Coordinates of C-alpha atoms in Angstrom, one line a residue:
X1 CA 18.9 21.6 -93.2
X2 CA 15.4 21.0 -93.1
X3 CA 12.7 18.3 -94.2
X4 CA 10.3 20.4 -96.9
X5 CA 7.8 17.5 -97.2
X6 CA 9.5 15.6 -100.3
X7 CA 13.6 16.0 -99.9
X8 CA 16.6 17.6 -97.7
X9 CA 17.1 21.3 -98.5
X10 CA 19.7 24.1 -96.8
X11 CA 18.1 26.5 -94.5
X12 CA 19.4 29.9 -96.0
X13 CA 23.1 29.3 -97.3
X14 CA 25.2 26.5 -96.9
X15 CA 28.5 27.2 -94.9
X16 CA 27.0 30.5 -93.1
X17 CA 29.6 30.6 -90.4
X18 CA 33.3 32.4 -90.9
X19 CA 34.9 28.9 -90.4
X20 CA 34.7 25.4 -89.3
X21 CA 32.4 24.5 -86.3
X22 CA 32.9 21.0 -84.3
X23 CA 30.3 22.0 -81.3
X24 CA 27.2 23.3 -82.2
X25 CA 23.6 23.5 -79.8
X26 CA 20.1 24.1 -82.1
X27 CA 17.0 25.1 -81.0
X28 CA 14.1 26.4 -82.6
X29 CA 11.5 29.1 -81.6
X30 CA 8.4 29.5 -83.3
X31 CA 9.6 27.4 -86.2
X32 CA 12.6 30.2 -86.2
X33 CA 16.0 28.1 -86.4
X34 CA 19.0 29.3 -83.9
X35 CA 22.2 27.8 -83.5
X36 CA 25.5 28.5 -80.6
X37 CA 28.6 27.2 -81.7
X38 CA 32.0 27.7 -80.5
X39 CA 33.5 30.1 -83.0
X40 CA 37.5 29.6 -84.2
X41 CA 37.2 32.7 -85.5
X42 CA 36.8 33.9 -81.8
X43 CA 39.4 31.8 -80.4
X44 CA 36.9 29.0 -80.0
X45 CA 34.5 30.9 -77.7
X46 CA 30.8 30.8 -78.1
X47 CA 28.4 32.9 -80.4
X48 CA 24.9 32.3 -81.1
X49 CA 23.1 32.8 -84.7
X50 CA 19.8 33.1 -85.7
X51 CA 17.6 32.4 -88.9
X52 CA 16.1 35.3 -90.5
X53 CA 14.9 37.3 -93.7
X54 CA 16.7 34.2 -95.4
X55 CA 20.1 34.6 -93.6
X56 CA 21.8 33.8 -90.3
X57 CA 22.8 36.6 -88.2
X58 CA 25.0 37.1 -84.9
X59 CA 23.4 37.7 -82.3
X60 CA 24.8 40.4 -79.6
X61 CA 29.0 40.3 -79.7
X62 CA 30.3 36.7 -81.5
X63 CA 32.7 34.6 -78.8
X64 CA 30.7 36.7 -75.8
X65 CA 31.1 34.0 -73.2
X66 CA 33.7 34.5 -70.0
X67 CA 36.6 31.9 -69.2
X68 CA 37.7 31.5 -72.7
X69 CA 37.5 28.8 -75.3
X70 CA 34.9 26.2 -74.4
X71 CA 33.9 22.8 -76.0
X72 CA 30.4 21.9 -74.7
X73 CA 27.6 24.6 -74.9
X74 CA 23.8 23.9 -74.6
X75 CA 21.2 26.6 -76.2
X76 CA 17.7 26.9 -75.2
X77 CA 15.4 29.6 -76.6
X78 CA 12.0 30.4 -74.5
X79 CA 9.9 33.1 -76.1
X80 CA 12.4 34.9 -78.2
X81 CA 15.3 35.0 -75.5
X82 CA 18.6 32.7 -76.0
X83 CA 20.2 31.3 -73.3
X84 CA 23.1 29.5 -73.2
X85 CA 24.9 27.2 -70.7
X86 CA 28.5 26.3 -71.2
X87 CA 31.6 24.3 -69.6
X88 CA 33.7 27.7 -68.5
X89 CA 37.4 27.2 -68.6
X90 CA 37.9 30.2 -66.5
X91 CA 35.9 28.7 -63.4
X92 CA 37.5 25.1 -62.9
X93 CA 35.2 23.6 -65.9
X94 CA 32.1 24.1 -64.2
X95 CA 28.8 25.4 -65.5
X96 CA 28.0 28.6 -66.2
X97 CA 24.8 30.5 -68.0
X98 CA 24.1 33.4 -69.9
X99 CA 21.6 34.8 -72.1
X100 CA 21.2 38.1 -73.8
X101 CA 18.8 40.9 -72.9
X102 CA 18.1 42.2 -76.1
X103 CA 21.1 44.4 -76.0
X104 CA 23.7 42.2 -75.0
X105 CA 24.7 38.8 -73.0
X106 CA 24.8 39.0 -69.2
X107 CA 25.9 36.1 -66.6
X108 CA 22.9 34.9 -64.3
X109 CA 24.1 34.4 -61.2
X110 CA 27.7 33.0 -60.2
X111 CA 30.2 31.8 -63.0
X112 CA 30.9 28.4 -62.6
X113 CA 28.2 27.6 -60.2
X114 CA 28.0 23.3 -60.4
X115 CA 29.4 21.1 -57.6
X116 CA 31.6 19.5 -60.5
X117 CA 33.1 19.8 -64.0
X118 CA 29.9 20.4 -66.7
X119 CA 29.8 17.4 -69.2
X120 CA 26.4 17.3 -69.6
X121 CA 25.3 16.3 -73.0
X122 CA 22.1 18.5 -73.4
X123 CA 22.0 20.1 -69.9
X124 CA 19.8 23.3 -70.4
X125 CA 16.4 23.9 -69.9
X126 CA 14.4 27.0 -69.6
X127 CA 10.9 27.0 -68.2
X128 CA 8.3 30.1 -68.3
X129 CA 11.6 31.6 -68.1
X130 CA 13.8 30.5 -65.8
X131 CA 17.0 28.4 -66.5
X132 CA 17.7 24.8 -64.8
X133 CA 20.8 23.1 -65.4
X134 CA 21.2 19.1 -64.8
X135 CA 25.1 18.9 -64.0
X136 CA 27.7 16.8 -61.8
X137 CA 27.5 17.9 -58.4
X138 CA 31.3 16.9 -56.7
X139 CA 30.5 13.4 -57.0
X140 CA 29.9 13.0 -60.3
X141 CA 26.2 12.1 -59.6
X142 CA 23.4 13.8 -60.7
X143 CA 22.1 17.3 -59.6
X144 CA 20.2 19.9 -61.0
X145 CA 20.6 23.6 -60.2
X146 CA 17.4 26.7 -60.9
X147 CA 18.1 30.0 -60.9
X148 CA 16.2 32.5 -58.5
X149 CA 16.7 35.5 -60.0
X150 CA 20.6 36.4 -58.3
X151 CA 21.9 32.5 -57.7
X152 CA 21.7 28.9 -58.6
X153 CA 20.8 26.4 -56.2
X154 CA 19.7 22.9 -55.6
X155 CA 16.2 21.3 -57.2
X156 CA 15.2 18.9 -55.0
X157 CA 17.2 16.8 -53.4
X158 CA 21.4 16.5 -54.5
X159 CA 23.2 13.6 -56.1
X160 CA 19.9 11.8 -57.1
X161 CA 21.8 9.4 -59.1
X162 CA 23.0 5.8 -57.9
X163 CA 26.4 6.5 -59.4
X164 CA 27.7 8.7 -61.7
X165 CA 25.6 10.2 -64.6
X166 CA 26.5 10.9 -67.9
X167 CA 25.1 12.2 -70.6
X168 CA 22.9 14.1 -68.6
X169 CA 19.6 15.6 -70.5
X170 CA 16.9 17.8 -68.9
X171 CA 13.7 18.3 -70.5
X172 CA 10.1 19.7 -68.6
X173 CA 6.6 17.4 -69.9
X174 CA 3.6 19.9 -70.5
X175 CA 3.1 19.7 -67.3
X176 CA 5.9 21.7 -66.4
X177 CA 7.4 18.8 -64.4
X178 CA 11.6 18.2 -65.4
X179 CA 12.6 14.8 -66.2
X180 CA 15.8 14.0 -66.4
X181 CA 17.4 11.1 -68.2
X182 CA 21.4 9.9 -67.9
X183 CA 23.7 6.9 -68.1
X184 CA 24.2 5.2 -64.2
X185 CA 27.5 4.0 -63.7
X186 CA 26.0 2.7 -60.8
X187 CA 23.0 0.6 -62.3
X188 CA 25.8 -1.0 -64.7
X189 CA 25.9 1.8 -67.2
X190 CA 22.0 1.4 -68.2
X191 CA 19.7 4.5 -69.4
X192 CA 17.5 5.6 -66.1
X193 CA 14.9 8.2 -66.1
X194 CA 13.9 10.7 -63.2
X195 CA 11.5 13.3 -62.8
X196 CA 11.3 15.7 -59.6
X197 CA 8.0 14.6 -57.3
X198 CA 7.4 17.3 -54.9
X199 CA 11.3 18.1 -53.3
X200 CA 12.6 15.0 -54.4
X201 CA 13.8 13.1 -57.4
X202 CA 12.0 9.7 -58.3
X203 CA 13.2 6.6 -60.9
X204 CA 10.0 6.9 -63.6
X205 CA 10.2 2.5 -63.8
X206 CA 13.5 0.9 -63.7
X207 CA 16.7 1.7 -65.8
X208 CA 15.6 0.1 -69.0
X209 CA 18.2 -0.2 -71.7
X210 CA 20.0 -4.2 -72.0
X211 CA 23.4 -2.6 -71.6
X212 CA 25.5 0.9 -72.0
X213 CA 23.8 3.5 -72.7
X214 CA 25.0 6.7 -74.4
X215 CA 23.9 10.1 -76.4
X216 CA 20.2 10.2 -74.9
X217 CA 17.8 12.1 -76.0
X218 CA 14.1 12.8 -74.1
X219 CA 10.8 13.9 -75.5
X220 CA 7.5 13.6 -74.9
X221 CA 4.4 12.7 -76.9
X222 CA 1.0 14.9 -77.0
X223 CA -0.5 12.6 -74.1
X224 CA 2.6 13.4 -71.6
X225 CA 4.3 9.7 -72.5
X226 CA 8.1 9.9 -71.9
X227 CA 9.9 9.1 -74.7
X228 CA 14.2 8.4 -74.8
X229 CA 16.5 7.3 -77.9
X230 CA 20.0 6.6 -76.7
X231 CA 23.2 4.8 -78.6
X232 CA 22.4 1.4 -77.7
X233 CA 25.9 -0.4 -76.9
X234 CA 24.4 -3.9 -76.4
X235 CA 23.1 -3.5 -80.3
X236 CA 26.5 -3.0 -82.3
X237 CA 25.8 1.2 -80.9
X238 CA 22.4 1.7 -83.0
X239 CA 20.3 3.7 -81.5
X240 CA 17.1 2.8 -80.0
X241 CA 13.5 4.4 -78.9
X242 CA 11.6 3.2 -76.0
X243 CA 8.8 4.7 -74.2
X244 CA 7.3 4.4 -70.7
X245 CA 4.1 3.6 -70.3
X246 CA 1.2 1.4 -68.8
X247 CA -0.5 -1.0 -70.9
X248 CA -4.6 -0.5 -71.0
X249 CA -6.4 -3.2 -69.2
X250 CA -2.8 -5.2 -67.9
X251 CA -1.5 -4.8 -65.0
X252 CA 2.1 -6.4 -64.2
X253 CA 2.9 -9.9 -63.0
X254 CA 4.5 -10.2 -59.2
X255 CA 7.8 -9.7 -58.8
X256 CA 8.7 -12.2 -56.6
X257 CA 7.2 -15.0 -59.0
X258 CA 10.9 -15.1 -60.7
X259 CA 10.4 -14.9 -63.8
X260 CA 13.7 -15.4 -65.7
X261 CA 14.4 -15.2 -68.8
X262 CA 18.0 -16.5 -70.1
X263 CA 21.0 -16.2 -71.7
X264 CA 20.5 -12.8 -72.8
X265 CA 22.2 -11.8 -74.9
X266 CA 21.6 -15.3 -77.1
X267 CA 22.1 -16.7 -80.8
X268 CA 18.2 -17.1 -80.6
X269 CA 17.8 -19.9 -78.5
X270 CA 17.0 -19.2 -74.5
X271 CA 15.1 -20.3 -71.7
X272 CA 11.6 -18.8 -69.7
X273 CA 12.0 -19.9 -66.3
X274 CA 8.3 -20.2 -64.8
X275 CA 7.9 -20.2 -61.0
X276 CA 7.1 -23.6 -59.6
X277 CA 3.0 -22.7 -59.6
X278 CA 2.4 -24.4 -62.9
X279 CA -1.2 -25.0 -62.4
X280 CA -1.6 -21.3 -63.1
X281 CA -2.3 -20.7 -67.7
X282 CA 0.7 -18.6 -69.0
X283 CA 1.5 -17.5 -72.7
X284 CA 4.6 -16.6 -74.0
X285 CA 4.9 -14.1 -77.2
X286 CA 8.3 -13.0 -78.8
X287 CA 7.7 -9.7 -80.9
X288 CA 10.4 -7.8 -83.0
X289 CA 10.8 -4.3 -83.3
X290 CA 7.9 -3.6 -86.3
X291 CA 5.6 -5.0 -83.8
X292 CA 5.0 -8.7 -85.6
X293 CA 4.7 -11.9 -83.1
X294 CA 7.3 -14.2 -84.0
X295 CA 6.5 -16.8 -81.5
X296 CA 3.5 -17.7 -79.3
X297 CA 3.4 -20.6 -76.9
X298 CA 1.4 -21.8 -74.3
X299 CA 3.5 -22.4 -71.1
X300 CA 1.0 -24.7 -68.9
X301 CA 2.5 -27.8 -67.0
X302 CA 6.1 -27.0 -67.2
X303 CA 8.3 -24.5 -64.9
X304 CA 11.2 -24.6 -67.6
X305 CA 10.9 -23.6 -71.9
X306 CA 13.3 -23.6 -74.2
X307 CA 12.8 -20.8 -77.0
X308 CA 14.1 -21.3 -80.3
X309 CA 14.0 -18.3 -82.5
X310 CA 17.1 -19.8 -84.9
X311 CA 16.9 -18.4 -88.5
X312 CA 15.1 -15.1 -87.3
X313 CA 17.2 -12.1 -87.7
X314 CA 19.3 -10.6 -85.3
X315 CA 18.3 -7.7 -83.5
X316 CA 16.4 -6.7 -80.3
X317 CA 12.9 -8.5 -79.2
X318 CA 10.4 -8.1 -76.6
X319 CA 9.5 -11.1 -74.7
X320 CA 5.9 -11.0 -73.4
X321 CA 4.7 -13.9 -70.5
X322 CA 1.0 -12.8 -69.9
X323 CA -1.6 -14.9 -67.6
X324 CA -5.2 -13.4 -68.2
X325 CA -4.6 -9.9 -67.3
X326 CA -1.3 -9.9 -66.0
X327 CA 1.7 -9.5 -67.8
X328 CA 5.8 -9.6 -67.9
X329 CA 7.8 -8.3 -70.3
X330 CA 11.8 -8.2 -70.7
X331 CA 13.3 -6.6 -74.0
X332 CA 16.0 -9.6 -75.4
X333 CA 18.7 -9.4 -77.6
X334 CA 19.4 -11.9 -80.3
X335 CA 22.9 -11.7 -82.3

């Protein structure tokens, strides 16, 4: 379905496919709707449709893909050409790509090619037309793999991850620089964000959701700004939107001035633990998620403040300490 500016309508007919579909990958190009899904009519392997003339039609051979039935597939179309990564039964689970030529659909490179079993949750991205995949390497951790032209190997440096990474999502900014975005088991299950600078992978700011999270999604707004939603398991699984950026004219508050802020989660009462400088002006601002101050307070000649947002509604605030240009902030969660 698509939005048509006032309401929810089908694009072409409803129920296009032969059967029922429980794994389906979209993509658009050029505003053109395509879809892969794995096809029970073709003993659940993969076939890929696409929007046109007001009807959906298969493209190349339907269930086309080698090793048999699969249940996760990524699709990615770049300038008119589908390509399609998969979890390939027939080499040990591991990832394997195709895309079709215009004639038919063709393996790039080696089937089943990651170091480990491909659960990624949107692991396919094509750039100026060549493939990457962000997969488990033998680990479990993090990798992502380009293809040359005749193999896959290794962007950048292996196993970038602390621990292991799920829901793996690869996306490239404008810039043509890939990101990549994943639950750490190792940085106690929180979202973390990494981009490739120069042959190795970098953190882009600390991992940043409050608790698990799961089902990420990355995109990026016209001036290059990271952007990732995710299931948000420390807020009864709703899904949240943060983005990374600086903010104009601030520049952060030490790190090693302790700021704590605490219990967190709370029932709306917590505590801002200053450092013991309190000769130095702070002012604390609690803001909810439409982006209205609850609370303001000056902090001066005390180390220790009790907060007391009782009656306010439960959900997720963002704590602001700022002393003249400097600032801290720590996203809390009230419930």
């Amino acid at each position: 379905m698509k939005f048509d500016g006032t309401a929810w309508v089908n694009v072409g007919p409803a129920g296009f496919t032969q059967a029922r579909c429980d794994v389906i990958s979209i993509d658009t190009d050029n505003g053109v709707p395509w879809v892969a899904l794995k096809d029970v009519m073709q003993n659940s392997k993969i076939t890929v449709m696409k929007f046109s003339g007001g009807s959906w039609l298969t493209i190349g051979t339907p269930g086309f893909n080698t090793g048999g039935m699969t249940n996760v597939i990524h699709l990615d179309i770049d300038n008119g050409t589908p390509f399609v990564a998969y979890r390939d039964y027939g080499a040990n689970y591991k990832a394997s790509v195709m895309k079709f030529d215009g004639n038919s659909w063709i393996l790039l490179g080696q089937q089943g090619f990651s170091g480990g079993i491909y659960d990624s949750y949107s692991g396919l991205a094509v750039h100026s037309g060549v493939p990457h995949v962000a997969a488990w390497d033998s680990d479990g951790k993090a990798t992502v793999y380009k293809f040359n032209g005749s193999a896959w190997n290794a962007l950048g440096n292996r196993n970038f991850s602390t621990g292991q990474a799920s829901y793996l999502n690869i996306k490239f900014s404008s810039t043509g620089t890939p990101f990549v975005v994943f639950k750490d088991a190792g940085i106690s299950n929180k979202a973390s964000l990494m981009k490739l600078d120069g042959s190795n992978w970098v953190q882009v700011g600390d991992a940043f959701s409050t608790g698990n999270a799961t089902y990420t999604s990355l995109a990026f707004s016209a001036d290059g700004s990271p952007y990732v939603a995710f299931r948000d398991e420390a807020s009864m699984r709703r899904s949240t939107v943060m983005k990374y950026g600086t903010v104009t004219g601030l520049k952060e508050i030490a790190r090693n001035e302790m700021i704590q802020i605490y219990p967190n989660p709370n029932n709306g009462l917590f505590t801002i633990k200053l450092p013991q400088m309190v000769d130095k002006n702070y002012v604390a601002e609690v803001i909810n998620l439409t982006g209205q101050t609850v609370y303001r307070e000056s902090l001066s000649n005390k180390s220790i403040h009790l907060v007391n947002l009782t009656g306010k509604p439960n959900g997720i605030y963002l704590v602001k300490i700022k002393r003249g240009t400097e600032i801290f902030q720590k996203k809390i969660i009230v419930r």
